[in-house]
Short mmCIF file of C-alpha atoms in Angstrom, two decimals:
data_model
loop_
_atom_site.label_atom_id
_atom_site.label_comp_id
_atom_site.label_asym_id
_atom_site.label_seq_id
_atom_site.Cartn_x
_atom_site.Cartn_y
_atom_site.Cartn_z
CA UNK A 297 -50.81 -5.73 -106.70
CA UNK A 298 -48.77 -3.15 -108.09
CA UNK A 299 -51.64 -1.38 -110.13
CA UNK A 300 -53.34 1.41 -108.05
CA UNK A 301 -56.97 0.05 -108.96
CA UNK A 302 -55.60 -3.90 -108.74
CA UNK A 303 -54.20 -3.36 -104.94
CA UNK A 304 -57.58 -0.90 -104.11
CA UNK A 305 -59.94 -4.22 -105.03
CA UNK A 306 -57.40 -6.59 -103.41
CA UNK A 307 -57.22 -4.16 -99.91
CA UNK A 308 -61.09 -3.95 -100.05
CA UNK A 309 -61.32 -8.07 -100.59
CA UNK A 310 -59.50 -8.87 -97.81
CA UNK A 311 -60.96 -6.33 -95.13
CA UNK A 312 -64.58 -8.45 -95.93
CA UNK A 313 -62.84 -12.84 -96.80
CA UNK A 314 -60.72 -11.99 -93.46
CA UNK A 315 -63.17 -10.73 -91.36
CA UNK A 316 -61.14 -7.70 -90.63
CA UNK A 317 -63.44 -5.10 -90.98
CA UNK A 318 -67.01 -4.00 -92.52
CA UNK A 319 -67.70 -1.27 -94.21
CA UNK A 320 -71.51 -0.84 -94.85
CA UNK A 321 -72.16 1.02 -91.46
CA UNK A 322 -74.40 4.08 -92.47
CA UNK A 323 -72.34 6.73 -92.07
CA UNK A 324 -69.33 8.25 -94.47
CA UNK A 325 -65.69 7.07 -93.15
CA UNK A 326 -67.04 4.95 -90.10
CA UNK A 327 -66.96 0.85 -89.97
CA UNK A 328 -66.65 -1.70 -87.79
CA UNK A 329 -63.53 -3.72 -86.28
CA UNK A 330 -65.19 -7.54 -86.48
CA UNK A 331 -63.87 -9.91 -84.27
CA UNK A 332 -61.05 -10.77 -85.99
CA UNK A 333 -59.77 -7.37 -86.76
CA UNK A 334 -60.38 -6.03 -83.60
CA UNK A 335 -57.52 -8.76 -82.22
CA UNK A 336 -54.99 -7.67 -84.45
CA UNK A 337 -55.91 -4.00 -83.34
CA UNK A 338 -55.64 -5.10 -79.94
CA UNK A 339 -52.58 -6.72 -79.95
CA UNK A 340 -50.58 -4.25 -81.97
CA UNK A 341 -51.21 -1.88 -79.93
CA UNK A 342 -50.27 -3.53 -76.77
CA UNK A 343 -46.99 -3.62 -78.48
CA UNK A 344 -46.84 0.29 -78.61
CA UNK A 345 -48.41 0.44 -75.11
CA UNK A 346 -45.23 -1.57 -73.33
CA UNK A 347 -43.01 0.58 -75.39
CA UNK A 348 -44.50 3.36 -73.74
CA UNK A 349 -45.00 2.24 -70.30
CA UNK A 350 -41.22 1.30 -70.13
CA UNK A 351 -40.09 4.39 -71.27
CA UNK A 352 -41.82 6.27 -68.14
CA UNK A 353 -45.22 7.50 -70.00
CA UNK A 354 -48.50 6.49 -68.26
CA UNK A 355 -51.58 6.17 -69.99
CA UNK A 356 -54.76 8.36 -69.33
CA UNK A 357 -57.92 9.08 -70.50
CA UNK A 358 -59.44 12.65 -71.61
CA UNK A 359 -63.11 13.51 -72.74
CA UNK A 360 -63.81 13.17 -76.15
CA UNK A 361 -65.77 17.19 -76.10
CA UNK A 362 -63.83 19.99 -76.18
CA UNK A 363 -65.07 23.21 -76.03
CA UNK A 364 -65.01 25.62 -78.50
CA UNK A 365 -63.20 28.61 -76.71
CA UNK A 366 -60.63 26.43 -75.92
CA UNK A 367 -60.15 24.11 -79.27
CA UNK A 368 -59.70 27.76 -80.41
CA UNK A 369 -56.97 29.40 -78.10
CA UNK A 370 -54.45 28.70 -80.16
CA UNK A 371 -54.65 30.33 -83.18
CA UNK A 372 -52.24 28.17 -85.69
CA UNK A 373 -53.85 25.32 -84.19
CA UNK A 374 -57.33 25.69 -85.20
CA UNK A 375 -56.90 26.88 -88.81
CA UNK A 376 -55.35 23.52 -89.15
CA UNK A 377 -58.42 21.43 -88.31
CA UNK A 378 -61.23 24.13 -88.14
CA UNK A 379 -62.77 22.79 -91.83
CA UNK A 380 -62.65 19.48 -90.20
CA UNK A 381 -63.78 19.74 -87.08
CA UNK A 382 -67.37 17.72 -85.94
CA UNK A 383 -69.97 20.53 -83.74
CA UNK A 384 -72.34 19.42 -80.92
CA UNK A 385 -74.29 21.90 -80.86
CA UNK A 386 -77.30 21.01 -78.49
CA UNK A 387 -78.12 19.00 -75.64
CA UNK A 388 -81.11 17.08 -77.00
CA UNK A 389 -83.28 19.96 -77.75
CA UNK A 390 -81.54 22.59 -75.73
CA UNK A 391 -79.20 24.98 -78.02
CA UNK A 392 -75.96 24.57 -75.92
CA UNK A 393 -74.25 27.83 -74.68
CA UNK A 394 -71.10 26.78 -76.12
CA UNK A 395 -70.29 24.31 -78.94
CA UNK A 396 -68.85 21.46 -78.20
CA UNK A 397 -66.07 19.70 -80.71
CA UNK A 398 -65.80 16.09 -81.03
CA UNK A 399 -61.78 16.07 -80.54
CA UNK A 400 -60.05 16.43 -83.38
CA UNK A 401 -56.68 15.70 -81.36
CA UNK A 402 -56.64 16.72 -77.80
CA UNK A 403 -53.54 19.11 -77.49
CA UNK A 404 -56.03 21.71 -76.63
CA UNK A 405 -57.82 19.39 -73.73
CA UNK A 406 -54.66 18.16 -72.38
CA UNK A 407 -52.84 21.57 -72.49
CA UNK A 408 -55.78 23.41 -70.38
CA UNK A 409 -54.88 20.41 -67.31
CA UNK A 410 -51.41 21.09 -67.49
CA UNK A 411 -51.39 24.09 -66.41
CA UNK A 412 -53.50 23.02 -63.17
CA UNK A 413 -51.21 20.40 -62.70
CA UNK A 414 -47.35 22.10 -63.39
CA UNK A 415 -46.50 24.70 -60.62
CA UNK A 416 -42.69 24.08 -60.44
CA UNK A 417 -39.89 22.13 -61.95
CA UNK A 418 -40.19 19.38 -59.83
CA UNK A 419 -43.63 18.69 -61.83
CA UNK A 420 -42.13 17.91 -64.43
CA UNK A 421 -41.66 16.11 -66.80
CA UNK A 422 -44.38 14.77 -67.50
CA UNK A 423 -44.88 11.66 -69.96
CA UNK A 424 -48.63 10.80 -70.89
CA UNK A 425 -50.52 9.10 -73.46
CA UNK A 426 -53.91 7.82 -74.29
CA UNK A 427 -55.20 5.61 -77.12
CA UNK A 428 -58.64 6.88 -78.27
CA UNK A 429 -60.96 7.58 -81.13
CA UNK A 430 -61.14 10.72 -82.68
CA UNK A 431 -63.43 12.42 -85.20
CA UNK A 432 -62.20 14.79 -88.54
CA UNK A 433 -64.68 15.75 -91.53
CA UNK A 434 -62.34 14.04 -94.01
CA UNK A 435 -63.94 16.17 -97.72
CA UNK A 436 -61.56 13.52 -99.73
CA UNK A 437 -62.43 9.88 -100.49
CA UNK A 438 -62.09 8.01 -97.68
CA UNK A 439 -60.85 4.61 -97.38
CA UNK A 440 -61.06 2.33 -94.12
CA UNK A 441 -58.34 2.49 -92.03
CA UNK A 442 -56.41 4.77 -94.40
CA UNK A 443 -58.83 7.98 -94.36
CA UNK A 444 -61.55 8.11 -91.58
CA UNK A 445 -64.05 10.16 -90.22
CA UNK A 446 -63.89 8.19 -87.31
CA UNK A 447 -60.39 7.38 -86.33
CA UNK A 448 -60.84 4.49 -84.23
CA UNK A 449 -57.50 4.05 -82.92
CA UNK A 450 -55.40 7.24 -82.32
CA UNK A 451 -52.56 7.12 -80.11
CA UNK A 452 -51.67 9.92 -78.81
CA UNK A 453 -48.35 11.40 -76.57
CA UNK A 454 -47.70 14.53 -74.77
CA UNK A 455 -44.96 15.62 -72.94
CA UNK A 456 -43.85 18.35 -70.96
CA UNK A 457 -40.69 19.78 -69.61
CA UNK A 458 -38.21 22.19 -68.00
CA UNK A 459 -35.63 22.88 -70.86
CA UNK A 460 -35.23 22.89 -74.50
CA UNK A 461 -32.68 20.41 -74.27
CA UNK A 462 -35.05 18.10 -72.42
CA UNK A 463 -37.71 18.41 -75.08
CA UNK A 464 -35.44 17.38 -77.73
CA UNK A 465 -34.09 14.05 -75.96
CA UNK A 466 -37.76 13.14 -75.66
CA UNK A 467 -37.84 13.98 -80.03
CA UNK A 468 -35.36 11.27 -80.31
CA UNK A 469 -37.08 8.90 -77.25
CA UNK A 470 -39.54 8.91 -79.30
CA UNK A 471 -38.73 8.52 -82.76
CA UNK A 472 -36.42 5.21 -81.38
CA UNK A 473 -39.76 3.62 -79.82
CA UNK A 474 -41.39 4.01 -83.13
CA UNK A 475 -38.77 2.33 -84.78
CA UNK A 476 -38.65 -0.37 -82.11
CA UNK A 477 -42.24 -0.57 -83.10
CA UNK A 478 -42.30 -0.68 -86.82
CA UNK A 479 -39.25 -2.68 -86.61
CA UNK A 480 -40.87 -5.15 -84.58
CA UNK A 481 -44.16 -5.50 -87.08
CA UNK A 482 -41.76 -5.36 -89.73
CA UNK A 483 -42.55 -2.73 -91.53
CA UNK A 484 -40.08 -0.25 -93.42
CA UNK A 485 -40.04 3.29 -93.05
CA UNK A 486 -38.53 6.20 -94.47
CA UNK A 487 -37.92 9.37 -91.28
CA UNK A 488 -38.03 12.62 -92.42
CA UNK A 489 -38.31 15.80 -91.41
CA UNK A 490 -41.82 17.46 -92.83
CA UNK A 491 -41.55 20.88 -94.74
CA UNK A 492 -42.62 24.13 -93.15
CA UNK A 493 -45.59 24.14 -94.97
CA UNK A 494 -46.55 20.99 -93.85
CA UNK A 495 -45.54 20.46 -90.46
CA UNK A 496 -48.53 19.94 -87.76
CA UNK A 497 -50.11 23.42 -86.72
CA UNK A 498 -48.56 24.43 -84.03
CA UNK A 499 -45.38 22.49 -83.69
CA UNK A 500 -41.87 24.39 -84.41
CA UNK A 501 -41.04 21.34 -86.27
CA UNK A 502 -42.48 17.82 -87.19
CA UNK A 503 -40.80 14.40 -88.18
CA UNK A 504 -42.37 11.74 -89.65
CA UNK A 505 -42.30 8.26 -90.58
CA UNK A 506 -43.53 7.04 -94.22
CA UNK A 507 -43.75 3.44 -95.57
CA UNK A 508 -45.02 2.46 -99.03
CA UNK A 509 -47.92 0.37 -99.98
CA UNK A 510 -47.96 -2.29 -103.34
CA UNK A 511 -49.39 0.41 -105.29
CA UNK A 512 -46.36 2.43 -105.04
CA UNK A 513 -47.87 5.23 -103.03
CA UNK A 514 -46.59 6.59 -99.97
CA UNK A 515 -48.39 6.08 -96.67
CA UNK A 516 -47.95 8.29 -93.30
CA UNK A 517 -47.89 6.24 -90.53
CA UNK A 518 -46.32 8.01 -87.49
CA UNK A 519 -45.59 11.46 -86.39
CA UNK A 520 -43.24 13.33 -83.90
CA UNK A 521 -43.93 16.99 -83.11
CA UNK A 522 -41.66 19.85 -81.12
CA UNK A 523 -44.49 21.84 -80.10
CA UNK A 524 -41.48 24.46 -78.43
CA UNK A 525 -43.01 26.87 -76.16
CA UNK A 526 -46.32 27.95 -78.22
CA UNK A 527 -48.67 25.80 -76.66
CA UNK A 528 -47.59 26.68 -73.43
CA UNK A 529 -47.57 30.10 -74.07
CA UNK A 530 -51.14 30.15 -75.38
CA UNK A 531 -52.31 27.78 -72.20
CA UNK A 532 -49.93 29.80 -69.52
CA UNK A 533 -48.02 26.56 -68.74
CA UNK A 534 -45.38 28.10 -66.13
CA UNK A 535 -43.17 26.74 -63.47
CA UNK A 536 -41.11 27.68 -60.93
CA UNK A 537 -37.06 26.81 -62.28
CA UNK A 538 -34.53 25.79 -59.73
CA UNK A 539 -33.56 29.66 -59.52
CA UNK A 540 -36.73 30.75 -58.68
CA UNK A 541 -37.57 32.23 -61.83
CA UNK A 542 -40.37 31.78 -64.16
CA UNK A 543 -40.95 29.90 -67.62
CA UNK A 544 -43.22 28.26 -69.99
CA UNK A 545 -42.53 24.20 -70.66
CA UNK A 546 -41.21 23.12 -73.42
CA UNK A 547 -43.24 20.52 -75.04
CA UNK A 548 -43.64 17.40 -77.57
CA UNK A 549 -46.45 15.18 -79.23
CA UNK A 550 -46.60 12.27 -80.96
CA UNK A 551 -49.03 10.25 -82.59
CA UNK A 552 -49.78 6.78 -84.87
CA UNK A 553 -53.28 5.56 -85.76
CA UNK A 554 -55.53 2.72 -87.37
CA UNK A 555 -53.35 3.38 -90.40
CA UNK A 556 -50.72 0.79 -89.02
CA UNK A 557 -53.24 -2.20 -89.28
CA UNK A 558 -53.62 -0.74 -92.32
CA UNK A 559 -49.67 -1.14 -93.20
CA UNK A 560 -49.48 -4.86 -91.66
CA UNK A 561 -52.44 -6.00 -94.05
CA UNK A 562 -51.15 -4.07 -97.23
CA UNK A 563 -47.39 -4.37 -96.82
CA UNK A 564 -47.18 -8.19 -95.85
CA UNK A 565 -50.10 -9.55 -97.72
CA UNK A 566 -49.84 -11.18 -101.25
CA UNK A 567 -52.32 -12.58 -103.90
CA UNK A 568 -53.75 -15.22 -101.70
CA UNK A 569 -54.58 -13.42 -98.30
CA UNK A 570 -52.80 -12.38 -95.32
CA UNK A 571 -49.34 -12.74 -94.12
CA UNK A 572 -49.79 -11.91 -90.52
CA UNK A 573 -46.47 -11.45 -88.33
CA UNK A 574 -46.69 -13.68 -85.35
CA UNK A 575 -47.16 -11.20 -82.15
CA UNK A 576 -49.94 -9.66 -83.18
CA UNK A 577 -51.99 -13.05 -84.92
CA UNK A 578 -55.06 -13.93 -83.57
CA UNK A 579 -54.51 -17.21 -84.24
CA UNK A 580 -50.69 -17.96 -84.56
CA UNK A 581 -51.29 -21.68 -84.56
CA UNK A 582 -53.88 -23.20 -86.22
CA UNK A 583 -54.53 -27.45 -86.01
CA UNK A 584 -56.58 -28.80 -88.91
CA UNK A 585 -57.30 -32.49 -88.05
CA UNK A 586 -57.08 -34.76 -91.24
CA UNK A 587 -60.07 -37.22 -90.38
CA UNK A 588 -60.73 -40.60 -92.35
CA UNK A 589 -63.59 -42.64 -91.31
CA UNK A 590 -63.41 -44.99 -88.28
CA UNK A 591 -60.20 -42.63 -86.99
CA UNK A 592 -62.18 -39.72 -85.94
CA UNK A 593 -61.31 -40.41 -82.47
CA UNK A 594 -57.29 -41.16 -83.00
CA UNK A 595 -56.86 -38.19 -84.83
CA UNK A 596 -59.46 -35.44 -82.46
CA UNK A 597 -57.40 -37.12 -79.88
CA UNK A 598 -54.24 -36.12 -80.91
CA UNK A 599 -55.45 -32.60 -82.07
CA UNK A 600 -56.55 -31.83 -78.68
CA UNK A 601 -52.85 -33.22 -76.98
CA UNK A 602 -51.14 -30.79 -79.39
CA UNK A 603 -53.29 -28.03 -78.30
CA UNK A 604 -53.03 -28.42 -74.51
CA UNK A 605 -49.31 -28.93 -75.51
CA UNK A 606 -48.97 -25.10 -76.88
CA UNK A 607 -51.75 -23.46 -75.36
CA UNK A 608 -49.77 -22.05 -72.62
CA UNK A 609 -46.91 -19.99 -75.02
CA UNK A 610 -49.03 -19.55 -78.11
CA UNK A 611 -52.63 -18.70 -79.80
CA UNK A 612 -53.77 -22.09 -80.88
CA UNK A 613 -57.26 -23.16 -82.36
CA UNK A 614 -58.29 -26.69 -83.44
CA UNK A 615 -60.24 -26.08 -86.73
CA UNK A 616 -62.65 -29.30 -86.44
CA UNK A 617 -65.20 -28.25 -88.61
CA UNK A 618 -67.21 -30.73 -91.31
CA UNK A 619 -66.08 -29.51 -94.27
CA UNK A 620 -62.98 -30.95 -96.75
CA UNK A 621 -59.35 -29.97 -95.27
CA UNK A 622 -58.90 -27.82 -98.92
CA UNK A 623 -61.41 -25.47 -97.48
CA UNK A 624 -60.23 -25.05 -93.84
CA UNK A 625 -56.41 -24.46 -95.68
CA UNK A 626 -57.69 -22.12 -97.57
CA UNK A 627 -59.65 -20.01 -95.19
CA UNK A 628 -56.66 -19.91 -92.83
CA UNK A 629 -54.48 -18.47 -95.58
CA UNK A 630 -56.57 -15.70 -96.31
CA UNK A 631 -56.57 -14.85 -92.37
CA UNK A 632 -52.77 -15.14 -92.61
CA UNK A 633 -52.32 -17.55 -89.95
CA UNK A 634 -48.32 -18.05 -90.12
CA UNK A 635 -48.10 -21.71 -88.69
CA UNK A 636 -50.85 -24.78 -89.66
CA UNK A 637 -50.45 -28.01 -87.76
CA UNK A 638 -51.76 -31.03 -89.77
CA UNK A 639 -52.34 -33.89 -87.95
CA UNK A 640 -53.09 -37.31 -90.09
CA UNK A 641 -53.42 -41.11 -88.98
CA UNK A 642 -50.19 -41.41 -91.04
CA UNK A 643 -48.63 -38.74 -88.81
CA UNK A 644 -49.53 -40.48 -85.88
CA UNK A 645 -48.60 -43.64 -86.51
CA UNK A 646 -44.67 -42.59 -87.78
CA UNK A 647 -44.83 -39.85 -84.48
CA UNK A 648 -44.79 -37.20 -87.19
CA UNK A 649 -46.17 -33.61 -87.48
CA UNK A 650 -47.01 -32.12 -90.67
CA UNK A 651 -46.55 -27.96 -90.18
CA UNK A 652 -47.08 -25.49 -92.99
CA UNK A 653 -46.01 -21.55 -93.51
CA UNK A 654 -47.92 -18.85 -94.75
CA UNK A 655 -45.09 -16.65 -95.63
CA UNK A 656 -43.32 -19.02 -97.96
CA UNK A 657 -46.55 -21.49 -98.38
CA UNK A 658 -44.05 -24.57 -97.45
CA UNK A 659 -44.64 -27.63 -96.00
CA UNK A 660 -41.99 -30.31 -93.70
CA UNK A 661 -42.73 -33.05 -91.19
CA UNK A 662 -40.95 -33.02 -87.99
CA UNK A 663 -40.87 -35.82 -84.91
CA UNK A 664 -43.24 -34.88 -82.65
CA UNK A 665 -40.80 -34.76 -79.90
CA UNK A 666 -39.28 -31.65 -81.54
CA UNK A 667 -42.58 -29.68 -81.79
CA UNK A 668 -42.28 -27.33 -79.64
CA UNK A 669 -38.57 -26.20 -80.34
CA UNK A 670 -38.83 -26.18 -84.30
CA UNK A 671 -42.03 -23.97 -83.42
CA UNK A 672 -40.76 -21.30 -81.58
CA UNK A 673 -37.89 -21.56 -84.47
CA UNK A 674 -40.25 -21.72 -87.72
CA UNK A 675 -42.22 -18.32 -85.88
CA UNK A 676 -39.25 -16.04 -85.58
CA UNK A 677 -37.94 -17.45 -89.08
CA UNK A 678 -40.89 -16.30 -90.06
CA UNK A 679 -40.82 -12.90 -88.20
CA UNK A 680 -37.27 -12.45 -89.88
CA UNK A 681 -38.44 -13.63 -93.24
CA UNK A 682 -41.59 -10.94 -93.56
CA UNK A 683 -39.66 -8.26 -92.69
CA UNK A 684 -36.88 -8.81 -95.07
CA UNK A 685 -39.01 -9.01 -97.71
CA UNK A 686 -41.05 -5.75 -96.61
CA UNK A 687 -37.78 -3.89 -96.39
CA UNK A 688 -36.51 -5.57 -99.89
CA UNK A 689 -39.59 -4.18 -101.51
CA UNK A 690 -39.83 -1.10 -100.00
CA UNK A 691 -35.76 -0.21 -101.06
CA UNK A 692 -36.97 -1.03 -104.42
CA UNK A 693 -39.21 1.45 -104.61
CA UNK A 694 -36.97 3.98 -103.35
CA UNK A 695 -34.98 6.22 -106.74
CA UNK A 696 -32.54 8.16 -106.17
CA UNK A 697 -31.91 11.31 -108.85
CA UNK A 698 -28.60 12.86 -108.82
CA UNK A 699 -30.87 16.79 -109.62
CA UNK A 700 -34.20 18.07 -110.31
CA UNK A 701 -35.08 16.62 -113.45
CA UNK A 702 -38.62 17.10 -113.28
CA UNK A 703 -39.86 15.41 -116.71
CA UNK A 704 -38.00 12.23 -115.27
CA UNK A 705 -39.52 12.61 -111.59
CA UNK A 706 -42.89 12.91 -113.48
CA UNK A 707 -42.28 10.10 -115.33
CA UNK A 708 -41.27 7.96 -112.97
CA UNK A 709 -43.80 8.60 -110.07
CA UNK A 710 -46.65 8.25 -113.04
CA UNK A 711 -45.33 4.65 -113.42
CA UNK A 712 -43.85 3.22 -110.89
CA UNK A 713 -44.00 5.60 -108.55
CA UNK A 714 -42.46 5.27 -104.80
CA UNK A 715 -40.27 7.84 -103.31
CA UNK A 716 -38.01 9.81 -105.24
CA UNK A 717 -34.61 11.46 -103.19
CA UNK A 718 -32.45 14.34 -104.29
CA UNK A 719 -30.06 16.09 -103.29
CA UNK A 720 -30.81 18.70 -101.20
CA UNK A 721 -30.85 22.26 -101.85
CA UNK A 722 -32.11 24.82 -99.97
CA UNK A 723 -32.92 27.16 -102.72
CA UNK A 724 -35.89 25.06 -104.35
CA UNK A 725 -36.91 23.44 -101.40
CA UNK A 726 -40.21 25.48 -101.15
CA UNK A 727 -44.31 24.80 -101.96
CA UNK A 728 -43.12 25.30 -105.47
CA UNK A 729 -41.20 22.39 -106.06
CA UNK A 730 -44.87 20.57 -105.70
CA UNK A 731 -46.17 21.91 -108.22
CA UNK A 732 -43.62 21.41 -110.35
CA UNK A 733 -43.06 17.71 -110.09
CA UNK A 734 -46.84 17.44 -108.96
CA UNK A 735 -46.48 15.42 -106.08
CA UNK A 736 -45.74 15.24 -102.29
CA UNK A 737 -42.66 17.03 -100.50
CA UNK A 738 -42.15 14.51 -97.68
CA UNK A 739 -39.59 16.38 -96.58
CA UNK A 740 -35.69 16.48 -95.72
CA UNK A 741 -34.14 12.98 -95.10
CA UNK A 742 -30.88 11.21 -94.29
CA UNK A 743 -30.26 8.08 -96.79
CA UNK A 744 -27.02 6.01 -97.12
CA UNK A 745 -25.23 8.83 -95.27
CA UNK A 746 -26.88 11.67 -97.61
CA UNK A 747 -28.97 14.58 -97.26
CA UNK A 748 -32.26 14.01 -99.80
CA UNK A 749 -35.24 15.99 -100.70
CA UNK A 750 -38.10 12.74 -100.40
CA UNK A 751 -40.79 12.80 -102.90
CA UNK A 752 -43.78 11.23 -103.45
CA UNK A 753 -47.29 10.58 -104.59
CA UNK A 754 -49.23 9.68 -101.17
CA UNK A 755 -52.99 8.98 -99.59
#
């Protein structure tokens, strides 16, 4: 899959064999989370929710209309989004007074509460999130769950508080709970700090966190924004400090999207389907009964004692369909299932169970009366295993160049391409340095202990 066309077909193949997600919905940029899909998106993101929760945010909800005098108060804001922004502009066929945006991102919603709700430093901090859909005119070729009109799954932070300092601690809060995230879907990342130029509009700074995909391009999957005092400036978000004086809080944002299902299908999948990582499979256990005429019974039987035996602690399904046991394999490894029980008269009669792995496609017998402990053993080897080999390909697509040889960065991004790190130097690190190696300034970085310029072709 490392051809840009090759891993394209392959990413569009298995959104439709693994019932992840369909396409053909009428509309530029939208689809449709099927059944399937919509379980990995719903348990991936009660990871990120339990992150949050334990780290003192609480989750709300905000409309999804914003209105267009105050989408527009602040200035830098809007002429980040304003080309991509979706109008409602009556109310059936009333012409509405003011236009209403579909949100874009909600800074501008949440900001205008604030202030109601800070009055003095006692109100703060505060730590809140919500996990929403929002709506941007993407002009470029979209691609589902990469580049949407619809963003169907935006999670979104914002945080306010009394000092500078403050704000900062809650920068590093919450790059660590991405990387507690990532970490725990295994997928590798490269942190760096975004160029002026490119850094959300608005923010004083913004960090983000970049994986790479088969093809060798670079994907952003998370962001972290010091908004400073410029939101709260524009919104008038003051409180009373401890000495009775009066200031604006300092605040942060932070985001992810539908572009980390995205990164768990593209990143762990191979030639044959799906590798799903455990915590966030549908199905993390999947029994295919092995039935020979005149043992139907013996063998449903024992399917079903299985089951009841691991339904408590895991996702288990007993795949008893009429078809031959080469299909129901198959069909399972596409979805990515990462354990398959297969239970055979044989089995039975030596008290034997016949389990199989997606990751490494390997199959072992164990005594039945170890089931449950080589389980829970084969799942987190399997956890382990992904990762690794995520994080093995992703440092192999990382070069580092000891200067700015930009025939050789050419070169190399047109053919294998990845992310490129050099040394940095503050005298070419400007818009310039795009067009001369004609890619992607991700930004500053620390790798191995070293200060890098990270560049890259990307989505």
């Amino acid at each position: 899959m490392g051809d840009s066309l090759e891993f394209s077909e392959w990413y569009s193949d298995i959104l439709e064999k693994a019932e992840i997600y369909d396409v053909r919905y009428p509309i530029k940029g939208c689809g449709i989370y099927l059944p399937y899909g919509f379980k990995i998106r719903r348990y991936t993101f009660e990871i990120i929710r339990n992150l949050l929760d334990k780290s003192g945010h609480e989750e709300v909800l905000f409309p999804l209309l914003i209105p267009e005098n105050l989408l527009a108060k602040e200035g830098e804001h809007i002429k980040g989004f304003e080309d991509e922004v979706y109008w409602v502009t009556h109310g059936g066929k009333t012409p509405l007074d003011v236009k209403l945006a579909l949100r874009p991102t909600s800074e501008t919603a949440i900001y205008y509460m604030m202030k109601l709700w800070v009055k003095v430093h006692t109100d703060l901090p505060i730590k809140i999130y919500q996990i929403v859909n929002t709506f941007r005119y993407e002009t470029k070729h979209t691609r589902p769950l990469i580049r949407l009109r619809e963003i169907m799954t935006f999670k979104e932070a914002h945080t306010a508080h009394s000092t500078k300092e403050e704000a900062e601690n809650q920068i590093k809060e919450a790059i660590s709970i991405y990387k507690k995230f990532f970490d725990t879907l295994g997928i590798p990342y490269l942190i760096s700090k975004r160029p002026e130029w490119d850094k959300f509009p608005g923010a004083e700074y913004t960090v983000a966190f970049d994986t790479i995909f088969p093809d060798g391009r670079a994907m952003q999957i998370a962001t972290v924004h010091n908004l400073g005092q410029n939101f709260s400036r524009t919104f008038e978000i003051i409180f009373e400090t401890p000495t009775g004086d009066k200031d604006y809080a300092y605040q942060t944002c932070y985001g992810i999207s539908d572009r980390v299902i995205a990164s768990i299908i593209a990143i762990h999948g191979d030639e044959k389907g799906l590798i799903l990582p455990p915590i966030v499979a549908p199905i993390q256990i999947v029994i295919v009964p092995l039935i020979f005429k005149g043992q139907e019974d013996l063998v449903l039987n024992k399917a079903k004692e299985i089951y009841e035996r691991l339904k408590d602690k895991y996702r288990v399904y007993i795949d008893d369909r009429d078809i031959r046991p080469g299909r129901k394999f198959n069909d399972w490894e596409i979805k990515g299932v990462p354990l398959r029980i297969e239970i055979g008269p044989k089995d039975i009669e030596n008290k034997k169970i016949t389990l199989f792995r997606r990751d490494t496609m390997e199959k072992f017998q164990v005594d039945e009366s170890q089931l449950e402990d080589v389980i829970e053993k084969t799942l987190n080897n399997i956890m382990e295993n992904i990762k690794n080999i995520a994080w093995k390909k992703f440092e192999d697509f990382i070069t580092v160049i000891d200067n700015l040889d930009t025939d050789k960065i050419k070169e190399i991004l047109s053919q294998r391409k990845g992310i490129i790190l050099i040394p940095f130097n503050e005298e070419i690190y400007n818009e310039k340095l795009e067009e001369k190696v004609e890619a992607t300034i991700l930004g500053e970085t620390e790798y191995k202990g070293n200060k890098y310029i990270a560049i890259a072709k990307t989505y």
